[in-house]
Amino acid sequence: MENRIITANRIVVKVGTSSLIYPNGAINFETFDQLAYTLSALNNQGKELILVSSGAIGVGLNKMHLKKRPTEIGAQQALAAIGQSELMTLFTQRFNHYMTNIAQVLLTHDVFDYPKSDQFVMNTFNCLLNDNVIPIVNENDTVATDELDHKTTFGDNDQLSAIVASHVNADLLVVLSDINGFYDRNPKKFTNANLINQVSKIDDEDFSVAGGTGSRFGTGGMRTKLLAAKRMLDEDRQMVLANGKDPRVILDILAGKQVGTLFSKTTPQLKEGVTHE
Protein backbone atom coordinates (compact mmCIF):
# COMPACT_ATOMS: atom_id res chain seq x y z
CA MET A 1 0.00 0.00 0.00
CA GLU A 2 1.40 3.40 -0.98
CA ASN A 3 2.10 5.98 1.68
CA ARG A 4 0.37 9.29 2.16
CA ILE A 5 2.31 12.53 2.09
CA ILE A 6 1.07 14.71 4.95
CA THR A 7 2.84 18.05 5.26
CA ALA A 8 2.20 19.62 8.65
CA ASN A 9 4.26 21.99 10.75
CA ARG A 10 1.79 23.18 13.40
CA ILE A 11 0.13 20.12 14.91
CA VAL A 12 -2.44 19.68 17.66
CA VAL A 13 -2.43 16.26 19.33
CA LYS A 14 -5.36 15.17 21.49
CA VAL A 15 -4.91 12.22 23.82
CA GLY A 16 -7.92 10.64 25.49
CA THR A 17 -8.33 9.38 29.01
CA SER A 18 -8.52 5.79 27.75
CA SER A 19 -4.95 6.12 26.45
CA LEU A 20 -3.60 7.45 29.75
CA ILE A 21 -5.58 5.35 32.22
CA TYR A 22 -5.95 1.57 32.24
CA PRO A 23 -9.50 0.15 32.47
CA ASN A 24 -8.81 -0.71 36.12
CA GLY A 25 -8.10 2.96 36.87
CA ALA A 26 -4.31 2.71 37.17
CA ILE A 27 -2.07 5.17 35.33
CA ASN A 28 -0.50 3.99 32.07
CA PHE A 29 3.04 5.29 32.61
CA GLU A 30 4.22 3.79 29.31
CA THR A 31 1.83 5.98 27.33
CA PHE A 32 2.95 9.10 29.22
CA ASP A 33 6.57 8.28 28.41
CA GLN A 34 6.02 7.45 24.74
CA LEU A 35 3.90 10.56 24.26
CA ALA A 36 6.61 12.75 25.79
CA TYR A 37 9.26 11.03 23.66
CA THR A 38 7.30 11.44 20.42
CA LEU A 39 6.37 15.08 20.90
CA SER A 40 9.88 15.93 22.07
CA ALA A 41 11.36 14.28 18.98
CA LEU A 42 9.05 16.28 16.73
CA ASN A 43 9.76 19.45 18.68
CA ASN A 44 13.48 18.91 18.06
CA GLN A 45 12.70 18.68 14.34
CA GLY A 46 11.18 22.16 14.43
CA LYS A 47 7.52 21.12 14.53
CA GLU A 48 5.13 23.25 16.55
CA LEU A 49 3.16 21.01 18.93
CA ILE A 50 0.14 21.59 21.14
CA LEU A 51 -1.07 18.73 23.32
CA VAL A 52 -4.71 18.63 24.40
CA SER A 53 -4.84 16.12 27.22
CA SER A 54 -7.80 14.55 28.94
CA GLY A 55 -7.38 12.55 32.12
CA ALA A 56 -7.65 14.99 35.03
CA ILE A 57 -10.61 13.24 36.62
CA GLY A 58 -9.23 9.79 35.77
CA VAL A 59 -5.91 10.62 37.43
CA GLY A 60 -7.78 12.21 40.32
CA LEU A 61 -9.78 9.03 40.87
CA ASN A 62 -6.53 7.07 41.00
CA LYS A 63 -4.92 9.59 43.36
CA MET A 64 -7.85 9.44 45.78
CA HIS A 65 -8.23 5.66 45.47
CA LEU A 66 -11.79 5.97 44.18
CA LYS A 67 -13.39 3.39 41.90
CA LYS A 68 -16.44 5.39 40.90
CA ARG A 69 -16.78 8.86 39.40
CA PRO A 70 -18.86 11.08 41.72
CA THR A 71 -22.18 12.38 40.45
CA GLU A 72 -22.12 15.78 42.18
CA ILE A 73 -20.68 18.61 40.05
CA GLY A 74 -18.72 20.05 42.96
CA ALA A 75 -17.14 16.70 43.76
CA GLN A 76 -16.20 16.20 40.10
CA GLN A 77 -14.61 19.64 39.94
CA ALA A 78 -12.67 19.00 43.14
CA LEU A 79 -11.47 15.70 41.74
CA ALA A 80 -10.42 17.44 38.51
CA ALA A 81 -8.41 19.97 40.53
CA ILE A 82 -6.57 17.15 42.30
CA GLY A 83 -6.05 15.21 39.09
CA GLN A 84 -4.92 18.18 37.00
CA SER A 85 -2.04 18.85 39.37
CA GLU A 86 -1.04 15.19 39.31
CA LEU A 87 -1.42 15.05 35.51
CA MET A 88 0.98 17.95 35.00
CA THR A 89 3.44 16.39 37.45
CA LEU A 90 3.50 13.23 35.34
CA PHE A 91 3.96 15.19 32.12
CA THR A 92 6.67 17.41 33.65
CA GLN A 93 8.66 14.39 34.79
CA ARG A 94 8.56 12.69 31.39
CA PHE A 95 9.15 15.79 29.24
CA ASN A 96 12.04 16.83 31.48
CA HIS A 97 13.58 13.43 30.79
CA TYR A 98 13.61 14.35 27.08
CA MET A 99 14.81 17.91 27.81
CA THR A 100 11.63 19.53 26.51
CA ASN A 101 9.84 22.45 28.13
CA ILE A 102 6.09 22.36 28.59
CA ALA A 103 3.45 24.79 29.85
CA GLN A 104 -0.05 24.37 31.21
CA VAL A 105 -2.95 26.21 29.53
CA LEU A 106 -6.40 25.77 31.10
CA LEU A 107 -9.29 27.09 29.03
CA THR A 108 -13.01 27.74 29.21
CA HIS A 109 -15.23 28.14 26.17
CA ASP A 110 -15.98 31.81 26.81
CA VAL A 111 -12.30 32.65 26.31
CA PHE A 112 -12.86 32.12 22.59
CA ASP A 113 -16.21 33.91 22.57
CA TYR A 114 -14.75 37.33 23.34
CA PRO A 115 -12.28 38.82 20.82
CA LYS A 116 -9.98 40.40 23.41
CA SER A 117 -9.56 37.27 25.56
CA ASP A 118 -9.28 35.18 22.41
CA GLN A 119 -6.42 37.37 21.19
CA PHE A 120 -4.68 37.21 24.57
CA VAL A 121 -4.71 33.41 24.65
CA MET A 122 -3.56 33.24 21.01
CA ASN A 123 -0.65 35.53 21.90
CA THR A 124 0.21 33.13 24.71
CA PHE A 125 0.14 30.12 22.38
CA ASN A 126 2.31 31.87 19.79
CA CYS A 127 4.87 32.99 22.37
CA LEU A 128 5.14 29.47 23.78
CA LEU A 129 5.50 27.90 20.34
CA ASN A 130 8.09 30.47 19.30
CA ASP A 131 10.12 29.49 22.37
CA ASN A 132 9.86 25.76 21.50
CA VAL A 133 7.61 25.16 24.51
CA ILE A 134 4.81 22.61 24.15
CA PRO A 135 1.53 23.91 25.61
CA ILE A 136 -0.51 21.22 27.36
CA VAL A 137 -4.15 22.20 27.18
CA ASN A 138 -7.14 21.05 29.17
CA GLU A 139 -10.53 22.43 30.02
CA ASN A 140 -10.55 24.32 33.31
CA ASP A 141 -12.93 21.82 34.88
CA THR A 142 -12.84 23.42 38.31
CA VAL A 143 -14.75 26.51 37.07
CA ALA A 144 -16.41 25.33 33.85
CA THR A 145 -20.18 25.15 34.29
CA ASP A 146 -22.80 26.53 31.93
CA GLU A 147 -25.43 28.86 33.37
CA LEU A 148 -27.96 30.86 31.33
CA ASP A 149 -26.18 32.31 28.27
CA HIS A 150 -22.68 32.20 29.75
CA LYS A 151 -21.08 29.20 28.05
CA THR A 152 -17.88 27.98 29.68
CA THR A 153 -17.72 24.23 28.94
CA PHE A 154 -16.53 22.62 25.72
CA GLY A 155 -18.47 19.43 26.44
CA ASP A 156 -15.49 17.19 25.77
CA ASN A 157 -11.84 17.45 24.81
CA ASP A 158 -12.45 16.27 21.25
CA GLN A 159 -14.33 19.53 20.70
CA LEU A 160 -11.69 21.47 22.63
CA SER A 161 -8.90 20.08 20.45
CA ALA A 162 -10.76 21.01 17.25
CA ILE A 163 -11.45 24.53 18.52
CA VAL A 164 -7.81 24.98 19.52
CA ALA A 165 -6.64 23.64 16.14
CA SER A 166 -8.94 26.12 14.42
CA HIS A 167 -7.89 29.14 16.46
CA VAL A 168 -4.14 28.50 16.26
CA ASN A 169 -4.43 27.75 12.51
CA ALA A 170 -3.00 24.25 12.86
CA ASP A 171 -2.23 22.18 9.78
CA LEU A 172 -3.21 18.89 11.37
CA LEU A 173 -5.19 17.52 14.31
CA VAL A 174 -4.24 14.05 15.54
CA VAL A 175 -6.79 12.43 17.85
CA LEU A 176 -5.47 9.45 19.80
CA SER A 177 -8.13 7.15 21.21
CA ASP A 178 -8.74 3.51 22.12
CA ILE A 179 -9.91 2.63 18.61
CA ASN A 180 -7.89 2.20 15.40
CA GLY A 181 -9.95 4.71 13.43
CA PHE A 182 -13.44 5.20 12.00
CA TYR A 183 -15.23 2.04 10.90
CA ASP A 184 -18.24 1.45 8.66
CA ARG A 185 -19.92 -0.11 11.70
CA ASN A 186 -19.20 -0.54 15.39
CA PRO A 187 -16.16 -2.90 15.59
CA LYS A 188 -17.04 -3.76 19.18
CA LYS A 189 -20.32 -5.28 17.99
CA PHE A 190 -19.58 -6.46 14.44
CA THR A 191 -16.62 -8.68 13.60
CA ASN A 192 -16.90 -7.76 9.92
CA ALA A 193 -16.48 -4.02 10.56
CA ASN A 194 -14.08 -2.37 8.11
CA LEU A 195 -11.69 0.46 8.90
CA ILE A 196 -12.23 3.44 6.59
CA ASN A 197 -8.92 4.79 5.31
CA GLN A 198 -10.12 8.28 4.41
CA VAL A 199 -13.25 10.36 4.91
CA SER A 200 -13.79 13.52 2.87
CA LYS A 201 -17.34 14.31 4.01
CA ILE A 202 -19.35 13.57 7.15
CA ASP A 203 -23.11 13.13 6.91
CA ASP A 204 -25.98 11.93 9.11
CA GLU A 205 -25.29 8.30 8.20
CA ASP A 206 -21.79 8.58 9.65
CA PHE A 207 -23.19 9.93 12.91
CA SER A 208 -25.67 7.06 13.06
CA VAL A 209 -22.72 4.64 13.01
CA ALA A 210 -21.14 6.45 15.97
CA GLY A 211 -22.10 5.21 19.41
CA GLY A 212 -22.25 6.88 22.82
CA THR A 213 -19.53 7.68 25.31
CA GLY A 214 -16.36 5.70 25.75
CA SER A 215 -14.87 4.51 29.03
CA ARG A 216 -16.18 5.22 32.51
CA PHE A 217 -13.22 7.55 33.05
CA GLY A 218 -13.77 9.71 29.95
CA THR A 219 -16.65 11.67 28.42
CA GLY A 220 -15.97 11.28 24.72
CA GLY A 221 -17.09 8.73 22.15
CA MET A 222 -17.01 8.32 18.38
CA ARG A 223 -19.73 10.93 17.89
CA THR A 224 -17.63 13.64 19.53
CA LYS A 225 -14.68 12.66 17.34
CA LEU A 226 -16.84 12.97 14.22
CA LEU A 227 -17.96 16.42 15.37
CA ALA A 228 -14.30 17.41 15.73
CA ALA A 229 -13.52 15.94 12.30
CA LYS A 230 -16.46 17.79 10.75
CA ARG A 231 -15.13 21.07 12.06
CA MET A 232 -11.72 20.31 10.57
CA LEU A 233 -13.25 19.37 7.20
CA ASP A 234 -15.45 22.48 7.15
CA GLU A 235 -12.30 24.57 7.59
CA ASP A 236 -10.37 22.53 5.02
CA ARG A 237 -7.97 21.21 7.64
CA GLN A 238 -6.87 17.62 8.16
CA MET A 239 -7.44 15.28 11.06
CA VAL A 240 -6.26 11.74 11.74
CA LEU A 241 -8.02 9.45 14.21
CA ALA A 242 -5.74 6.65 15.38
CA ASN A 243 -5.14 4.27 18.27
CA GLY A 244 -3.22 5.94 21.09
CA LYS A 245 -1.98 2.74 22.71
CA ASP A 246 1.47 3.60 21.37
CA PRO A 247 1.72 7.38 20.79
CA ARG A 248 4.70 6.79 18.50
CA VAL A 249 1.99 6.19 15.89
CA ILE A 250 2.16 9.98 15.42
CA LEU A 251 5.58 9.49 13.81
CA ASP A 252 4.04 6.92 11.45
CA ILE A 253 1.24 9.34 10.56
CA LEU A 254 3.67 12.12 9.68
CA ALA A 255 5.82 9.63 7.77
CA GLY A 256 2.81 8.93 5.58
CA LYS A 257 1.95 5.45 6.73
CA GLN A 258 -1.73 4.71 6.25
CA VAL A 259 -2.66 4.19 9.86
CA GLY A 260 -5.94 5.30 11.35
CA THR A 261 -8.53 7.29 9.44
CA LEU A 262 -7.59 10.47 7.62
CA PHE A 263 -10.29 13.13 7.47
CA SER A 264 -9.39 15.35 4.53
CA LYS A 265 -11.29 17.01 1.69
CA THR A 266 -8.45 16.32 -0.70
CA THR A 267 -6.61 13.08 -1.36
CA PRO A 268 -2.99 13.48 -0.23
CA GLN A 269 -0.24 12.79 -2.70
CA LEU A 270 1.22 9.30 -2.45
CA LYS A 271 4.82 8.24 -2.37
CA GLU A 272 5.39 5.94 -5.29
CA GLY A 273 7.08 2.63 -4.75
CA VAL A 274 6.79 2.74 -0.98
CA THR A 275 4.84 0.07 0.79
CA HIS A 276 3.21 0.20 4.18
CA GLU A 277 4.95 -2.05 6.64
mmCIF file of C-alpha atoms in Angstrom:
data_model
loop_
_atom_site.group_PDB
_atom_site.id
_atom_site.type_symbol
_atom_site.label_atom_id
_atom_site.label_comp_id
_atom_site.label_asym_id
_atom_site.label_seq_id
_atom_site.Cartn_x
_atom_site.Cartn_y
_atom_site.Cartn_z
ATOM 1 C CA MET A 1 0.000 0.000 0.000
ATOM 2 C CA GLU A 2 1.399 3.396 -0.979
ATOM 3 C CA ASN A 3 2.100 5.982 1.678
ATOM 4 C CA ARG A 4 0.372 9.295 2.160
ATOM 5 C CA ILE A 5 2.313 12.530 2.090
ATOM 6 C CA ILE A 6 1.071 14.710 4.952
ATOM 7 C CA THR A 7 2.840 18.053 5.260
ATOM 8 C CA ALA A 8 2.197 19.621 8.648
ATOM 9 C CA ASN A 9 4.261 21.989 10.750
ATOM 10 C CA ARG A 10 1.789 23.183 13.402
ATOM 11 C CA ILE A 11 0.127 20.122 14.905
ATOM 12 C CA VAL A 12 -2.443 19.682 17.656
ATOM 13 C CA VAL A 13 -2.434 16.260 19.335
ATOM 14 C CA LYS A 14 -5.363 15.174 21.492
ATOM 15 C CA VAL A 15 -4.914 12.216 23.825
ATOM 16 C CA GLY A 16 -7.923 10.643 25.488
ATOM 17 C CA THR A 17 -8.330 9.385 29.011
ATOM 18 C CA SER A 18 -8.518 5.794 27.753
ATOM 19 C CA SER A 19 -4.952 6.119 26.453
ATOM 20 C CA LEU A 20 -3.596 7.453 29.750
ATOM 21 C CA ILE A 21 -5.581 5.354 32.219
ATOM 22 C CA TYR A 22 -5.952 1.574 32.238
ATOM 23 C CA PRO A 23 -9.501 0.153 32.472
ATOM 24 C CA ASN A 24 -8.810 -0.705 36.123
ATOM 25 C CA GLY A 25 -8.103 2.962 36.874
ATOM 26 C CA ALA A 26 -4.314 2.707 37.169
ATOM 27 C CA ILE A 27 -2.068 5.167 35.333
ATOM 28 C CA ASN A 28 -0.499 3.994 32.072
ATOM 29 C CA PHE A 29 3.044 5.286 32.607
ATOM 30 C CA GLU A 30 4.217 3.791 29.306
ATOM 31 C CA THR A 31 1.830 5.983 27.330
ATOM 32 C CA PHE A 32 2.951 9.098 29.215
ATOM 33 C CA ASP A 33 6.568 8.285 28.408
ATOM 34 C CA GLN A 34 6.016 7.453 24.738
ATOM 35 C CA LEU A 35 3.897 10.559 24.264
ATOM 36 C CA ALA A 36 6.606 12.755 25.785
ATOM 37 C CA TYR A 37 9.262 11.029 23.664
ATOM 38 C CA THR A 38 7.301 11.440 20.421
ATOM 39 C CA LEU A 39 6.371 15.084 20.895
ATOM 40 C CA SER A 40 9.885 15.932 22.071
ATOM 41 C CA ALA A 41 11.361 14.282 18.979
ATOM 42 C CA LEU A 42 9.054 16.280 16.728
ATOM 43 C CA ASN A 43 9.759 19.451 18.685
ATOM 44 C CA ASN A 44 13.480 18.907 18.062
ATOM 45 C CA GLN A 45 12.704 18.682 14.341
ATOM 46 C CA GLY A 46 11.181 22.155 14.433
ATOM 47 C CA LYS A 47 7.522 21.122 14.525
ATOM 48 C CA GLU A 48 5.126 23.250 16.554
ATOM 49 C CA LEU A 49 3.164 21.012 18.930
ATOM 50 C CA ILE A 50 0.142 21.592 21.141
ATOM 51 C CA LEU A 51 -1.069 18.730 23.315
ATOM 52 C CA VAL A 52 -4.710 18.626 24.400
ATOM 53 C CA SER A 53 -4.838 16.120 27.223
ATOM 54 C CA SER A 54 -7.804 14.553 28.944
ATOM 55 C CA GLY A 55 -7.381 12.547 32.115
ATOM 56 C CA ALA A 56 -7.655 14.988 35.027
ATOM 57 C CA ILE A 57 -10.608 13.243 36.620
ATOM 58 C CA GLY A 58 -9.229 9.790 35.768
ATOM 59 C CA VAL A 59 -5.912 10.623 37.426
ATOM 60 C CA GLY A 60 -7.780 12.213 40.318
ATOM 61 C CA LEU A 61 -9.782 9.026 40.870
ATOM 62 C CA ASN A 62 -6.529 7.066 41.003
ATOM 63 C CA LYS A 63 -4.915 9.587 43.362
ATOM 64 C CA MET A 64 -7.852 9.440 45.775
ATOM 65 C CA HIS A 65 -8.225 5.662 45.468
ATOM 66 C CA LEU A 66 -11.789 5.967 44.181
ATOM 67 C CA LYS A 67 -13.386 3.394 41.896
ATOM 68 C CA LYS A 68 -16.441 5.395 40.896
ATOM 69 C CA ARG A 69 -16.781 8.860 39.398
ATOM 70 C CA PRO A 70 -18.859 11.085 41.722
ATOM 71 C CA THR A 71 -22.185 12.384 40.448
ATOM 72 C CA GLU A 72 -22.116 15.782 42.182
ATOM 73 C CA ILE A 73 -20.684 18.606 40.047
ATOM 74 C CA GLY A 74 -18.717 20.052 42.963
ATOM 75 C CA ALA A 75 -17.139 16.697 43.757
ATOM 76 C CA GLN A 76 -16.201 16.197 40.097
ATOM 77 C CA GLN A 77 -14.609 19.635 39.939
ATOM 78 C CA ALA A 78 -12.667 19.003 43.137
ATOM 79 C CA LEU A 79 -11.467 15.705 41.740
ATOM 80 C CA ALA A 80 -10.423 17.444 38.514
ATOM 81 C CA ALA A 81 -8.412 19.975 40.529
ATOM 82 C CA ILE A 82 -6.570 17.151 42.300
ATOM 83 C CA GLY A 83 -6.054 15.213 39.090
ATOM 84 C CA GLN A 84 -4.922 18.182 36.996
ATOM 85 C CA SER A 85 -2.044 18.847 39.373
ATOM 86 C CA GLU A 86 -1.042 15.193 39.309
ATOM 87 C CA LEU A 87 -1.425 15.054 35.513
ATOM 88 C CA MET A 88 0.981 17.948 35.001
ATOM 89 C CA THR A 89 3.444 16.392 37.451
ATOM 90 C CA LEU A 90 3.498 13.230 35.345
ATOM 91 C CA PHE A 91 3.959 15.186 32.116
ATOM 92 C CA THR A 92 6.667 17.407 33.646
ATOM 93 C CA GLN A 93 8.660 14.387 34.790
ATOM 94 C CA ARG A 94 8.562 12.686 31.395
ATOM 95 C CA PHE A 95 9.150 15.786 29.240
ATOM 96 C CA ASN A 96 12.044 16.831 31.485
ATOM 97 C CA HIS A 97 13.584 13.429 30.793
ATOM 98 C CA TYR A 98 13.613 14.347 27.081
ATOM 99 C CA MET A 99 14.807 17.908 27.809
ATOM 100 C CA THR A 100 11.633 19.526 26.510
ATOM 101 C CA ASN A 101 9.841 22.451 28.128
ATOM 102 C CA ILE A 102 6.086 22.360 28.592
ATOM 103 C CA ALA A 103 3.446 24.790 29.845
ATOM 104 C CA GLN A 104 -0.054 24.373 31.207
ATOM 105 C CA VAL A 105 -2.950 26.207 29.529
ATOM 106 C CA LEU A 106 -6.398 25.774 31.099
ATOM 107 C CA LEU A 107 -9.291 27.094 29.030
ATOM 108 C CA THR A 108 -13.006 27.737 29.215
ATOM 109 C CA HIS A 109 -15.228 28.138 26.168
ATOM 110 C CA ASP A 110 -15.981 31.806 26.813
ATOM 111 C CA VAL A 111 -12.299 32.654 26.308
ATOM 112 C CA PHE A 112 -12.861 32.119 22.591
ATOM 113 C CA ASP A 113 -16.214 33.915 22.572
ATOM 114 C CA TYR A 114 -14.746 37.334 23.343
ATOM 115 C CA PRO A 115 -12.281 38.821 20.825
ATOM 116 C CA LYS A 116 -9.983 40.396 23.411
ATOM 117 C CA SER A 117 -9.557 37.274 25.563
ATOM 118 C CA ASP A 118 -9.278 35.179 22.412
ATOM 119 C CA GLN A 119 -6.420 37.367 21.191
ATOM 120 C CA PHE A 120 -4.677 37.212 24.571
ATOM 121 C CA VAL A 121 -4.705 33.412 24.648
ATOM 122 C CA MET A 122 -3.561 33.241 21.010
ATOM 123 C CA ASN A 123 -0.651 35.529 21.899
ATOM 124 C CA THR A 124 0.213 33.127 24.709
ATOM 125 C CA PHE A 125 0.144 30.124 22.384
ATOM 126 C CA ASN A 126 2.310 31.875 19.791
ATOM 127 C CA CYS A 127 4.872 32.993 22.372
ATOM 128 C CA LEU A 128 5.141 29.474 23.781
ATOM 129 C CA LEU A 129 5.502 27.896 20.338
ATOM 130 C CA ASN A 130 8.092 30.470 19.297
ATOM 131 C CA ASP A 131 10.121 29.493 22.372
ATOM 132 C CA ASN A 132 9.861 25.757 21.505
ATOM 133 C CA VAL A 133 7.613 25.156 24.505
ATOM 134 C CA ILE A 134 4.811 22.608 24.145
ATOM 135 C CA PRO A 135 1.530 23.911 25.606
ATOM 136 C CA ILE A 136 -0.508 21.222 27.359
ATOM 137 C CA VAL A 137 -4.150 22.203 27.183
ATOM 138 C CA ASN A 138 -7.136 21.047 29.167
ATOM 139 C CA GLU A 139 -10.531 22.431 30.022
ATOM 140 C CA ASN A 140 -10.553 24.321 33.307
ATOM 141 C CA ASP A 141 -12.929 21.816 34.878
ATOM 142 C CA THR A 142 -12.845 23.421 38.309
ATOM 143 C CA VAL A 143 -14.750 26.505 37.072
ATOM 144 C CA ALA A 144 -16.407 25.333 33.848
ATOM 145 C CA THR A 145 -20.183 25.150 34.288
ATOM 146 C CA ASP A 146 -22.802 26.531 31.935
ATOM 147 C CA GLU A 147 -25.430 28.855 33.367
ATOM 148 C CA LEU A 148 -27.962 30.857 31.327
ATOM 149 C CA ASP A 149 -26.177 32.311 28.270
ATOM 150 C CA HIS A 150 -22.676 32.201 29.755
ATOM 151 C CA LYS A 151 -21.079 29.197 28.049
ATOM 152 C CA THR A 152 -17.881 27.980 29.675
ATOM 153 C CA THR A 153 -17.718 24.234 28.937
ATOM 154 C CA PHE A 154 -16.533 22.620 25.719
ATOM 155 C CA GLY A 155 -18.473 19.433 26.436
ATOM 156 C CA ASP A 156 -15.486 17.188 25.772
ATOM 157 C CA ASN A 157 -11.839 17.452 24.807
ATOM 158 C CA ASP A 158 -12.454 16.274 21.246
ATOM 159 C CA GLN A 159 -14.326 19.531 20.701
ATOM 160 C CA LEU A 160 -11.693 21.473 22.633
ATOM 161 C CA SER A 161 -8.897 20.081 20.451
ATOM 162 C CA ALA A 162 -10.757 21.010 17.246
ATOM 163 C CA ILE A 163 -11.454 24.532 18.520
ATOM 164 C CA VAL A 164 -7.813 24.984 19.517
ATOM 165 C CA ALA A 165 -6.639 23.641 16.143
ATOM 166 C CA SER A 166 -8.940 26.118 14.422
ATOM 167 C CA HIS A 167 -7.894 29.138 16.458
ATOM 168 C CA VAL A 168 -4.143 28.499 16.262
ATOM 169 C CA ASN A 169 -4.430 27.754 12.513
ATOM 170 C CA ALA A 170 -3.003 24.246 12.858
ATOM 171 C CA ASP A 171 -2.225 22.178 9.780
ATOM 172 C CA LEU A 172 -3.214 18.889 11.370
ATOM 173 C CA LEU A 173 -5.187 17.521 14.312
ATOM 174 C CA VAL A 174 -4.241 14.049 15.539
ATOM 175 C CA VAL A 175 -6.791 12.430 17.848
ATOM 176 C CA LEU A 176 -5.468 9.451 19.800
ATOM 177 C CA SER A 177 -8.128 7.146 21.211
ATOM 178 C CA ASP A 178 -8.739 3.512 22.124
ATOM 179 C CA ILE A 179 -9.907 2.629 18.611
ATOM 180 C CA ASN A 180 -7.885 2.201 15.397
ATOM 181 C CA GLY A 181 -9.947 4.710 13.429
ATOM 182 C CA PHE A 182 -13.436 5.195 12.001
ATOM 183 C CA TYR A 183 -15.229 2.035 10.899
ATOM 184 C CA ASP A 184 -18.242 1.452 8.664
ATOM 185 C CA ARG A 185 -19.923 -0.106 11.697
ATOM 186 C CA ASN A 186 -19.200 -0.540 15.386
ATOM 187 C CA PRO A 187 -16.160 -2.900 15.589
ATOM 188 C CA LYS A 188 -17.043 -3.764 19.178
ATOM 189 C CA LYS A 189 -20.321 -5.276 17.985
ATOM 190 C CA PHE A 190 -19.580 -6.463 14.444
ATOM 191 C CA THR A 191 -16.618 -8.681 13.600
ATOM 192 C CA ASN A 192 -16.895 -7.760 9.916
ATOM 193 C CA ALA A 193 -16.483 -4.021 10.559
ATOM 194 C CA ASN A 194 -14.081 -2.372 8.108
ATOM 195 C CA LEU A 195 -11.694 0.461 8.895
ATOM 196 C CA ILE A 196 -12.235 3.441 6.592
ATOM 197 C CA ASN A 197 -8.917 4.789 5.312
ATOM 198 C CA GLN A 198 -10.117 8.285 4.409
ATOM 199 C CA VAL A 199 -13.250 10.361 4.910
ATOM 200 C CA SER A 200 -13.792 13.516 2.866
ATOM 201 C CA LYS A 201 -17.343 14.309 4.014
ATOM 202 C CA ILE A 202 -19.348 13.565 7.153
ATOM 203 C CA ASP A 203 -23.115 13.131 6.910
ATOM 204 C CA ASP A 204 -25.977 11.927 9.107
ATOM 205 C CA GLU A 205 -25.293 8.303 8.200
ATOM 206 C CA ASP A 206 -21.794 8.581 9.647
ATOM 207 C CA PHE A 207 -23.195 9.935 12.912
ATOM 208 C CA SER A 208 -25.675 7.058 13.057
ATOM 209 C CA VAL A 209 -22.724 4.639 13.012
ATOM 210 C CA ALA A 210 -21.142 6.448 15.970
ATOM 211 C CA GLY A 211 -22.102 5.211 19.408
ATOM 212 C CA GLY A 212 -22.248 6.876 22.822
ATOM 213 C CA THR A 213 -19.533 7.676 25.309
ATOM 214 C CA GLY A 214 -16.357 5.703 25.748
ATOM 215 C CA SER A 215 -14.865 4.506 29.029
ATOM 216 C CA ARG A 216 -16.177 5.216 32.508
ATOM 217 C CA PHE A 217 -13.217 7.555 33.054
ATOM 218 C CA GLY A 218 -13.773 9.712 29.951
ATOM 219 C CA THR A 219 -16.647 11.671 28.421
ATOM 220 C CA GLY A 220 -15.968 11.278 24.718
ATOM 221 C CA GLY A 221 -17.089 8.729 22.147
ATOM 222 C CA MET A 222 -17.010 8.318 18.377
ATOM 223 C CA ARG A 223 -19.730 10.932 17.886
ATOM 224 C CA THR A 224 -17.625 13.643 19.534
ATOM 225 C CA LYS A 225 -14.685 12.660 17.336
ATOM 226 C CA LEU A 226 -16.835 12.969 14.223
ATOM 227 C CA LEU A 227 -17.961 16.415 15.374
ATOM 228 C CA ALA A 228 -14.305 17.411 15.726
ATOM 229 C CA ALA A 229 -13.520 15.943 12.303
ATOM 230 C CA LYS A 230 -16.462 17.793 10.748
ATOM 231 C CA ARG A 231 -15.131 21.074 12.060
ATOM 232 C CA MET A 232 -11.720 20.310 10.566
ATOM 233 C CA LEU A 233 -13.251 19.367 7.204
ATOM 234 C CA ASP A 234 -15.446 22.484 7.154
ATOM 235 C CA GLU A 235 -12.300 24.574 7.592
ATOM 236 C CA ASP A 236 -10.369 22.530 5.020
ATOM 237 C CA ARG A 237 -7.974 21.212 7.636
ATOM 238 C CA GLN A 238 -6.874 17.621 8.161
ATOM 239 C CA MET A 239 -7.442 15.277 11.062
ATOM 240 C CA VAL A 240 -6.263 11.737 11.737
ATOM 241 C CA LEU A 241 -8.019 9.447 14.208
ATOM 242 C CA ALA A 242 -5.737 6.649 15.385
ATOM 243 C CA ASN A 243 -5.138 4.271 18.266
ATOM 244 C CA GLY A 244 -3.221 5.943 21.090
ATOM 245 C CA LYS A 245 -1.984 2.737 22.707
ATOM 246 C CA ASP A 246 1.470 3.598 21.366
ATOM 247 C CA PRO A 247 1.725 7.381 20.789
ATOM 248 C CA ARG A 248 4.699 6.792 18.497
ATOM 249 C CA VAL A 249 1.991 6.192 15.890
ATOM 250 C CA ILE A 250 2.161 9.984 15.423
ATOM 251 C CA LEU A 251 5.577 9.489 13.807
ATOM 252 C CA ASP A 252 4.037 6.915 11.454
ATOM 253 C CA ILE A 253 1.235 9.339 10.559
ATOM 254 C CA LEU A 254 3.669 12.119 9.680
ATOM 255 C CA ALA A 255 5.823 9.625 7.773
ATOM 256 C CA GLY A 256 2.811 8.934 5.581
ATOM 257 C CA LYS A 257 1.951 5.447 6.729
ATOM 258 C CA GLN A 258 -1.731 4.710 6.250
ATOM 259 C CA VAL A 259 -2.661 4.188 9.860
ATOM 260 C CA GLY A 260 -5.940 5.296 11.345
ATOM 261 C CA THR A 261 -8.527 7.291 9.444
ATOM 262 C CA LEU A 262 -7.587 10.471 7.620
ATOM 263 C CA PHE A 263 -10.294 13.132 7.472
ATOM 264 C CA SER A 264 -9.393 15.347 4.532
ATOM 265 C CA LYS A 265 -11.288 17.005 1.693
ATOM 266 C CA THR A 266 -8.455 16.321 -0.697
ATOM 267 C CA THR A 267 -6.610 13.083 -1.360
ATOM 268 C CA PRO A 268 -2.992 13.480 -0.225
ATOM 269 C CA GLN A 269 -0.240 12.790 -2.704
ATOM 270 C CA LEU A 270 1.216 9.298 -2.452
ATOM 271 C CA LYS A 271 4.822 8.244 -2.369
ATOM 272 C CA GLU A 272 5.387 5.941 -5.292
ATOM 273 C CA GLY A 273 7.078 2.627 -4.748
ATOM 274 C CA VAL A 274 6.794 2.742 -0.979
ATOM 275 C CA THR A 275 4.840 0.069 0.788
ATOM 276 C CA HIS A 276 3.205 0.199 4.182
ATOM 277 C CA GLU A 277 4.948 -2.054 6.644
#
